[in-house]
């Protein structure tokens, strides 16, 4: 069975600094997708970034980028120039290519210090 | 684009009553919608997958007679918690996927907080 592990329950970063959130996953599939979702205090899940497993290039979205290491089954999220609004719970998620089911990690609570 | 709404945003009910939660895709058609449950400080757990015009597919351990799902149109899915009990108190989140491709991303609603007294 596929699993997603986030080993950092909580992280803290100074405003304007860079922080990296870790995520590892376990799968025997070759076709899959990986996601980072942000859940702020409002509880609204927001898609931060998405990576297709077949793409070697790491996805980037403005200040957010990933380090996708397929062989190591690692999918970390880097947030550059952290802002107060980045404070939230971040969930890493996996989806097998031909299925609907998103499997979420346990989340990392990110605090941004002014 | 890709906005999903849920109604109500929170509900308090007495034990034994039924509660209906609506999930709507506002600016796209969603062949498939998903219902998740999230306990405090925990991750999201998929409860069921809802396909327009057909029966929902429930995850293992989810009682289909307890959590009734109806996906009557391409923009609306409903979750009814029947005979709710305090242990059903939770945060329920829906998501919707545009179009019919499994490659599309899911977009989440803002969630519904249910408290059963």
PDB file of C-alpha atoms in Angstrom:
ATOM      1  CA  UNK A   1       0.000   0.000   0.000  1.00  0.00           C
ATOM      2  CA  UNK A   2       1.077   3.532  -0.687  1.00  0.00           C
ATOM      3  CA  UNK A   3       2.060   5.662   2.273  1.00  0.00           C
ATOM      4  CA  UNK A   4       3.101   9.267   2.734  1.00  0.00           C
ATOM      5  CA  UNK A   5       5.315  10.314   5.620  1.00  0.00           C
ATOM      6  CA  UNK A   6       5.950  13.790   6.908  1.00  0.00           C
ATOM      7  CA  UNK A   7       8.506  13.536   9.678  1.00  0.00           C
ATOM      8  CA  UNK A   8       8.317  17.145  10.835  1.00  0.00           C
ATOM      9  CA  UNK A   9       5.166  17.786  12.880  1.00  0.00           C
ATOM     10  CA  UNK A  10       6.129  21.431  13.342  1.00  0.00           C
ATOM     11  CA  UNK A  11       8.548  23.858  11.724  1.00  0.00           C
ATOM     12  CA  UNK A  12       9.354  27.494  12.291  1.00  0.00           C
ATOM     13  CA  UNK A  13      10.942  30.065  10.004  1.00  0.00           C
ATOM     14  CA  UNK A  14      11.786  33.730  10.223  1.00  0.00           C
ATOM     15  CA  UNK A  15      10.019  36.060   7.872  1.00  0.00           C
ATOM     16  CA  UNK A  16      11.941  36.450   4.589  1.00  0.00           C
ATOM     17  CA  UNK A  17      13.971  33.319   5.251  1.00  0.00           C
ATOM     18  CA  UNK A  18      13.794  29.966   3.457  1.00  0.00           C
ATOM     19  CA  UNK A  19      12.364  26.769   4.878  1.00  0.00           C
ATOM     20  CA  UNK A  20      12.164  23.224   3.559  1.00  0.00           C
ATOM     21  CA  UNK A  21       9.430  20.783   4.490  1.00  0.00           C
ATOM     22  CA  UNK A  22      10.147  17.096   4.088  1.00  0.00           C
ATOM     23  CA  UNK A  23       7.988  14.381   2.617  1.00  0.00           C
ATOM     24  CA  UNK A  24       8.736  10.797   1.704  1.00  0.00           C
ATOM     25  CA  UNK A  25       6.421   8.282   0.121  1.00  0.00           C
ATOM     26  CA  UNK A  26       6.337   4.626  -0.598  1.00  0.00           C
ATOM     27  CA  UNK A  27       4.977   3.187  -3.809  1.00  0.00           C
ATOM     28  CA  UNK A  28       5.751   0.544  -6.378  1.00  0.00           C
ATOM     29  CA  UNK A  29       3.921   2.455  -9.103  1.00  0.00           C
ATOM     30  CA  UNK A  30       5.627   4.343 -11.904  1.00  0.00           C
ATOM     31  CA  UNK A  31       2.716   6.611 -12.798  1.00  0.00           C
ATOM     32  CA  UNK A  32       1.738   8.906  -9.987  1.00  0.00           C
ATOM     33  CA  UNK A  33       1.351  12.492  -8.912  1.00  0.00           C
ATOM     34  CA  UNK A  34       2.580  14.330  -5.859  1.00  0.00           C
ATOM     35  CA  UNK A  35       1.095  17.417  -4.310  1.00  0.00           C
ATOM     36  CA  UNK A  36       1.636  19.926  -1.563  1.00  0.00           C
ATOM     37  CA  UNK A  37      -1.497  21.414  -0.062  1.00  0.00           C
ATOM     38  CA  UNK A  38      -1.689  24.294   2.394  1.00  0.00           C
ATOM     39  CA  UNK A  39      -4.385  24.441   5.066  1.00  0.00           C
ATOM     40  CA  UNK A  40      -4.453  27.816   6.823  1.00  0.00           C
ATOM     41  CA  UNK A  41      -6.469  28.446   9.995  1.00  0.00           C
ATOM     42  CA  UNK A  42      -9.559  28.903   7.832  1.00  0.00           C
ATOM     43  CA  UNK A  43      -9.253  25.157   7.078  1.00  0.00           C
ATOM     44  CA  UNK A  44      -9.555  25.776   3.323  1.00  0.00           C
ATOM     45  CA  UNK A  45      -7.247  23.370   1.500  1.00  0.00           C
ATOM     46  CA  UNK A  46      -5.210  25.205  -1.128  1.00  0.00           C
ATOM     47  CA  UNK A  47      -3.102  23.523  -3.766  1.00  0.00           C
ATOM     48  CA  UNK A  48       0.437  24.853  -3.535  1.00  0.00           C
ATOM     49  CA  UNK A  49       2.272  22.791  -6.107  1.00  0.00           C
ATOM     50  CA  UNK A  50       1.961  19.591  -8.112  1.00  0.00           C
ATOM     51  CA  UNK A  51       4.537  17.242  -9.603  1.00  0.00           C
ATOM     52  CA  UNK A  52       4.034  14.521 -12.159  1.00  0.00           C
ATOM     53  CA  UNK A  53       6.298  11.548 -11.510  1.00  0.00           C
ATOM     54  CA  UNK A  54       7.274  11.238 -15.167  1.00  0.00           C
ATOM     55  CA  UNK A  55       8.683  14.750 -15.209  1.00  0.00           C
ATOM     56  CA  UNK A  56      12.300  15.053 -14.165  1.00  0.00           C
ATOM     57  CA  UNK A  57      12.160  18.815 -13.809  1.00  0.00           C
ATOM     58  CA  UNK A  58      11.209  20.048 -10.376  1.00  0.00           C
ATOM     59  CA  UNK A  59       7.978  22.026 -10.255  1.00  0.00           C
ATOM     60  CA  UNK A  60       8.055  25.663  -9.188  1.00  0.00           C
ATOM     61  CA  UNK A  61       5.326  28.162  -8.387  1.00  0.00           C
ATOM     62  CA  UNK A  62       6.677  31.589  -7.540  1.00  0.00           C
ATOM     63  CA  UNK A  63       8.265  31.288  -4.066  1.00  0.00           C
ATOM     64  CA  UNK A  64       7.428  27.599  -3.817  1.00  0.00           C
ATOM     65  CA  UNK A  65       9.546  24.864  -5.337  1.00  0.00           C
ATOM     66  CA  UNK A  66       9.998  21.173  -4.838  1.00  0.00           C
ATOM     67  CA  UNK A  67      12.963  18.864  -4.756  1.00  0.00           C
ATOM     68  CA  UNK A  68      11.661  15.667  -6.315  1.00  0.00           C
ATOM     69  CA  UNK A  69      14.008  12.745  -5.857  1.00  0.00           C
ATOM     70  CA  UNK A  70      12.232   9.850  -7.508  1.00  0.00           C
ATOM     71  CA  UNK A  71      14.750   7.141  -6.677  1.00  0.00           C
ATOM     72  CA  UNK A  72      14.789   8.181  -3.048  1.00  0.00           C
ATOM     73  CA  UNK A  73      10.998   8.674  -3.050  1.00  0.00           C
ATOM     74  CA  UNK A  74      11.422  12.094  -1.574  1.00  0.00           C
ATOM     75  CA  UNK A  75       9.356  15.180  -2.321  1.00  0.00           C
ATOM     76  CA  UNK A  76      10.344  18.200  -0.264  1.00  0.00           C
ATOM     77  CA  UNK A  77       8.832  21.674  -0.457  1.00  0.00           C
ATOM     78  CA  UNK A  78      10.989  24.771  -0.315  1.00  0.00           C
ATOM     79  CA  UNK A  79       9.415  28.083   0.580  1.00  0.00           C
ATOM     80  CA  UNK A  80      11.597  31.062  -0.211  1.00  0.00           C
ATOM     81  CA  UNK A  81      11.220  34.566   1.207  1.00  0.00           C
ATOM     82  CA  UNK A  82       8.725  33.294   3.767  1.00  0.00           C
ATOM     83  CA  UNK A  83       5.781  35.535   4.498  1.00  0.00           C
ATOM     84  CA  UNK A  84       3.458  35.711   7.480  1.00  0.00           C
ATOM     85  CA  UNK A  85       0.670  34.442   5.266  1.00  0.00           C
ATOM     86  CA  UNK A  86       2.571  31.232   4.665  1.00  0.00           C
ATOM     87  CA  UNK A  87       1.832  30.135   8.219  1.00  0.00           C
ATOM     88  CA  UNK A  88      -0.374  27.072   7.896  1.00  0.00           C
ATOM     89  CA  UNK A  89      -0.504  23.308   8.010  1.00  0.00           C
ATOM     90  CA  UNK A  90       1.139  21.799   4.959  1.00  0.00           C
ATOM     91  CA  UNK A  91       0.123  18.397   3.685  1.00  0.00           C
ATOM     92  CA  UNK A  92       2.040  16.291   1.231  1.00  0.00           C
ATOM     93  CA  UNK A  93      -0.193  14.040  -0.868  1.00  0.00           C
ATOM     94  CA  UNK A  94       0.203  11.182  -3.328  1.00  0.00           C
ATOM     95  CA  UNK A  95      -2.103   9.984  -6.040  1.00  0.00           C
ATOM     96  CA  UNK A  96      -1.673   6.935  -8.211  1.00  0.00           C
ATOM     97  CA  UNK A  97      -2.018   7.904 -11.833  1.00  0.00           C
ATOM     98  CA  UNK A  98      -5.207   6.194 -12.853  1.00  0.00           C
ATOM     99  CA  UNK A  99      -7.051   6.537  -9.592  1.00  0.00           C
ATOM    100  CA  UNK A 100      -8.910   9.236  -7.713  1.00  0.00           C
ATOM    101  CA  UNK A 101      -7.632   8.607  -4.242  1.00  0.00           C
ATOM    102  CA  UNK A 102      -5.381  11.179  -2.620  1.00  0.00           C
ATOM    103  CA  UNK A 103      -3.281   9.828   0.207  1.00  0.00           C
ATOM    104  CA  UNK A 104      -2.209  12.512   2.625  1.00  0.00           C
ATOM    105  CA  UNK A 105       0.683  12.711   5.016  1.00  0.00           C
ATOM    106  CA  UNK A 106       0.118  13.736   8.609  1.00  0.00           C
ATOM    107  CA  UNK A 107       1.031  17.342   7.955  1.00  0.00           C
ATOM    108  CA  UNK A 108       3.630  19.869   9.052  1.00  0.00           C
ATOM    109  CA  UNK A 109       2.542  22.930  10.964  1.00  0.00           C
ATOM    110  CA  UNK A 110       4.594  25.886   9.771  1.00  0.00           C
ATOM    111  CA  UNK A 111       4.972  28.985  11.928  1.00  0.00           C
ATOM    112  CA  UNK A 112       6.418  32.176  10.465  1.00  0.00           C
ATOM    113  CA  UNK A 113       8.076  34.477  12.963  1.00  0.00           C
ATOM    114  CA  UNK A 114       8.060  38.216  12.242  1.00  0.00           C
TER     115      UNK A 114
ATOM    116  CA  UNK B   1     -11.489  29.615 -11.396  1.00  0.00           C
ATOM    117  CA  UNK B   2     -11.917  26.153  -9.852  1.00  0.00           C
ATOM    118  CA  UNK B   3     -14.006  27.229  -6.868  1.00  0.00           C
ATOM    119  CA  UNK B   4     -15.765  24.704  -4.682  1.00  0.00           C
ATOM    120  CA  UNK B   5     -18.298  25.734  -2.060  1.00  0.00           C
ATOM    121  CA  UNK B   6     -19.814  23.881   0.864  1.00  0.00           C
ATOM    122  CA  UNK B   7     -22.955  24.557   2.800  1.00  0.00           C
ATOM    123  CA  UNK B   8     -23.375  24.881   5.670  1.00  0.00           C
ATOM    124  CA  UNK B   9     -19.976  25.927   6.971  1.00  0.00           C
ATOM    125  CA  UNK B  10     -20.875  24.674  10.399  1.00  0.00           C
ATOM    126  CA  UNK B  11     -23.782  22.850  11.951  1.00  0.00           C
ATOM    127  CA  UNK B  12     -24.796  21.786  15.423  1.00  0.00           C
ATOM    128  CA  UNK B  13     -27.397  19.074  15.770  1.00  0.00           C
ATOM    129  CA  UNK B  14     -28.890  16.769  18.335  1.00  0.00           C
ATOM    130  CA  UNK B  15     -27.935  13.146  18.527  1.00  0.00           C
ATOM    131  CA  UNK B  16     -30.201  11.010  16.355  1.00  0.00           C
ATOM    132  CA  UNK B  17     -30.952  13.635  13.746  1.00  0.00           C
ATOM    133  CA  UNK B  18     -29.732  13.670  10.154  1.00  0.00           C
ATOM    134  CA  UNK B  19     -27.585  16.377   8.647  1.00  0.00           C
ATOM    135  CA  UNK B  20     -27.112  17.162   4.966  1.00  0.00           C
ATOM    136  CA  UNK B  21     -23.985  18.869   3.648  1.00  0.00           C
ATOM    137  CA  UNK B  22     -23.847  20.256   0.127  1.00  0.00           C
ATOM    138  CA  UNK B  23     -20.790  20.527  -2.076  1.00  0.00           C
ATOM    139  CA  UNK B  24     -20.932  22.605  -5.245  1.00  0.00           C
ATOM    140  CA  UNK B  25     -18.459  23.274  -8.012  1.00  0.00           C
ATOM    141  CA  UNK B  26     -19.165  26.882  -8.931  1.00  0.00           C
ATOM    142  CA  UNK B  27     -17.309  27.438 -12.170  1.00  0.00           C
ATOM    143  CA  UNK B  28     -16.689  24.002 -13.590  1.00  0.00           C
ATOM    144  CA  UNK B  29     -18.388  20.689 -14.076  1.00  0.00           C
ATOM    145  CA  UNK B  30     -17.252  17.935 -11.807  1.00  0.00           C
ATOM    146  CA  UNK B  31     -17.850  14.391 -12.906  1.00  0.00           C
ATOM    147  CA  UNK B  32     -16.227  13.227  -9.722  1.00  0.00           C
ATOM    148  CA  UNK B  33     -16.425  14.621  -6.223  1.00  0.00           C
ATOM    149  CA  UNK B  34     -14.792  13.385  -3.060  1.00  0.00           C
ATOM    150  CA  UNK B  35     -15.709  13.485   0.601  1.00  0.00           C
ATOM    151  CA  UNK B  36     -13.072  13.620   3.313  1.00  0.00           C
ATOM    152  CA  UNK B  37     -13.175  13.658   7.057  1.00  0.00           C
ATOM    153  CA  UNK B  38     -10.626  15.420   9.210  1.00  0.00           C
ATOM    154  CA  UNK B  39     -10.338  15.034  12.959  1.00  0.00           C
ATOM    155  CA  UNK B  40      -8.648  17.804  14.980  1.00  0.00           C
ATOM    156  CA  UNK B  41      -4.950  18.082  14.269  1.00  0.00           C
ATOM    157  CA  UNK B  42      -5.066  15.089  11.968  1.00  0.00           C
ATOM    158  CA  UNK B  43      -4.845  14.492   8.273  1.00  0.00           C
ATOM    159  CA  UNK B  44      -7.654  14.133   5.767  1.00  0.00           C
ATOM    160  CA  UNK B  45      -9.092  10.697   5.268  1.00  0.00           C
ATOM    161  CA  UNK B  46     -11.032   9.899   2.124  1.00  0.00           C
ATOM    162  CA  UNK B  47     -14.510   8.645   2.938  1.00  0.00           C
ATOM    163  CA  UNK B  48     -15.991   8.136  -0.490  1.00  0.00           C
ATOM    164  CA  UNK B  49     -15.796   8.996  -4.155  1.00  0.00           C
ATOM    165  CA  UNK B  50     -18.933  10.316  -5.762  1.00  0.00           C
ATOM    166  CA  UNK B  51     -19.587  10.004  -9.480  1.00  0.00           C
ATOM    167  CA  UNK B  52     -22.381  11.892 -11.161  1.00  0.00           C
ATOM    168  CA  UNK B  53     -25.324   9.646 -11.904  1.00  0.00           C
ATOM    169  CA  UNK B  54     -23.972   6.553 -10.198  1.00  0.00           C
ATOM    170  CA  UNK B  55     -23.497   5.119  -6.749  1.00  0.00           C
ATOM    171  CA  UNK B  56     -20.691   6.377  -4.597  1.00  0.00           C
ATOM    172  CA  UNK B  57     -17.665   4.248  -3.878  1.00  0.00           C
ATOM    173  CA  UNK B  58     -16.912   4.066  -0.172  1.00  0.00           C
ATOM    174  CA  UNK B  59     -13.548   3.518   1.430  1.00  0.00           C
ATOM    175  CA  UNK B  60     -13.032   0.542   3.657  1.00  0.00           C
ATOM    176  CA  UNK B  61     -14.495   1.077   7.091  1.00  0.00           C
ATOM    177  CA  UNK B  62     -16.939   3.815   6.050  1.00  0.00           C
ATOM    178  CA  UNK B  63     -20.573   2.882   6.595  1.00  0.00           C
ATOM    179  CA  UNK B  64     -22.494   3.643   3.433  1.00  0.00           C
ATOM    180  CA  UNK B  65     -25.834   3.542   5.246  1.00  0.00           C
ATOM    181  CA  UNK B  66     -24.521   6.052   7.741  1.00  0.00           C
ATOM    182  CA  UNK B  67     -23.022   8.460   5.257  1.00  0.00           C
ATOM    183  CA  UNK B  68     -25.345   8.783   2.297  1.00  0.00           C
ATOM    184  CA  UNK B  69     -23.888  10.405  -0.784  1.00  0.00           C
ATOM    185  CA  UNK B  70     -25.839  11.683  -3.743  1.00  0.00           C
ATOM    186  CA  UNK B  71     -24.256  13.214  -6.837  1.00  0.00           C
ATOM    187  CA  UNK B  72     -27.321  14.284  -8.770  1.00  0.00           C
ATOM    188  CA  UNK B  73     -25.701  16.779 -11.132  1.00  0.00           C
ATOM    189  CA  UNK B  74     -22.316  17.757 -12.488  1.00  0.00           C
ATOM    190  CA  UNK B  75     -22.064  20.587  -9.982  1.00  0.00           C
ATOM    191  CA  UNK B  76     -23.625  19.197  -6.812  1.00  0.00           C
ATOM    192  CA  UNK B  77     -22.897  16.378  -4.427  1.00  0.00           C
ATOM    193  CA  UNK B  78     -24.495  15.931  -1.018  1.00  0.00           C
ATOM    194  CA  UNK B  79     -23.388  14.041   2.066  1.00  0.00           C
ATOM    195  CA  UNK B  80     -26.071  13.116   4.577  1.00  0.00           C
ATOM    196  CA  UNK B  81     -24.989  11.950   8.001  1.00  0.00           C
ATOM    197  CA  UNK B  82     -27.890   9.839   9.149  1.00  0.00           C
ATOM    198  CA  UNK B  83     -28.797   9.398  12.811  1.00  0.00           C
ATOM    199  CA  UNK B  84     -25.802  11.427  13.838  1.00  0.00           C
ATOM    200  CA  UNK B  85     -24.022  10.656  17.068  1.00  0.00           C
ATOM    201  CA  UNK B  86     -21.343  12.593  18.980  1.00  0.00           C
ATOM    202  CA  UNK B  87     -18.601  10.438  17.468  1.00  0.00           C
ATOM    203  CA  UNK B  88     -19.627  11.760  14.044  1.00  0.00           C
ATOM    204  CA  UNK B  89     -18.544  15.230  15.117  1.00  0.00           C
ATOM    205  CA  UNK B  90     -15.754  16.194  12.766  1.00  0.00           C
ATOM    206  CA  UNK B  91     -14.701  18.463   9.931  1.00  0.00           C
ATOM    207  CA  UNK B  92     -16.039  17.275   6.595  1.00  0.00           C
ATOM    208  CA  UNK B  93     -14.365  18.478   3.413  1.00  0.00           C
ATOM    209  CA  UNK B  94     -15.395  17.881  -0.157  1.00  0.00           C
ATOM    210  CA  UNK B  95     -13.321  18.210  -3.270  1.00  0.00           C
ATOM    211  CA  UNK B  96     -14.150  18.214  -6.940  1.00  0.00           C
ATOM    212  CA  UNK B  97     -12.218  17.338 -10.028  1.00  0.00           C
ATOM    213  CA  UNK B  98     -12.851  19.202 -13.281  1.00  0.00           C
ATOM    214  CA  UNK B  99     -13.665  17.175 -16.339  1.00  0.00           C
ATOM    215  CA  UNK B 100     -13.296  13.452 -16.686  1.00  0.00           C
ATOM    216  CA  UNK B 101      -9.539  13.061 -16.745  1.00  0.00           C
ATOM    217  CA  UNK B 102      -7.803  11.397 -13.849  1.00  0.00           C
ATOM    218  CA  UNK B 103      -4.921  13.777 -14.458  1.00  0.00           C
ATOM    219  CA  UNK B 104      -6.871  16.751 -13.269  1.00  0.00           C
ATOM    220  CA  UNK B 105      -6.232  18.230  -9.860  1.00  0.00           C
ATOM    221  CA  UNK B 106      -8.805  18.140  -7.103  1.00  0.00           C
ATOM    222  CA  UNK B 107     -10.031  21.441  -5.697  1.00  0.00           C
ATOM    223  CA  UNK B 108     -11.278  21.573  -2.160  1.00  0.00           C
ATOM    224  CA  UNK B 109     -14.253  23.190  -0.535  1.00  0.00           C
ATOM    225  CA  UNK B 110     -13.894  25.221   2.660  1.00  0.00           C
ATOM    226  CA  UNK B 111     -15.212  22.409   4.841  1.00  0.00           C
ATOM    227  CA  UNK B 112     -18.159  21.901   7.157  1.00  0.00           C
ATOM    228  CA  UNK B 113     -17.732  21.589  10.881  1.00  0.00           C
ATOM    229  CA  UNK B 114     -20.281  19.227  12.403  1.00  0.00           C
ATOM    230  CA  UNK B 115     -20.925  19.078  16.126  1.00  0.00           C
ATOM    231  CA  UNK B 116     -23.360  16.484  17.382  1.00  0.00           C
ATOM    232  CA  UNK B 117     -24.622  17.036  20.893  1.00  0.00           C
TER     233      UNK B 117
END
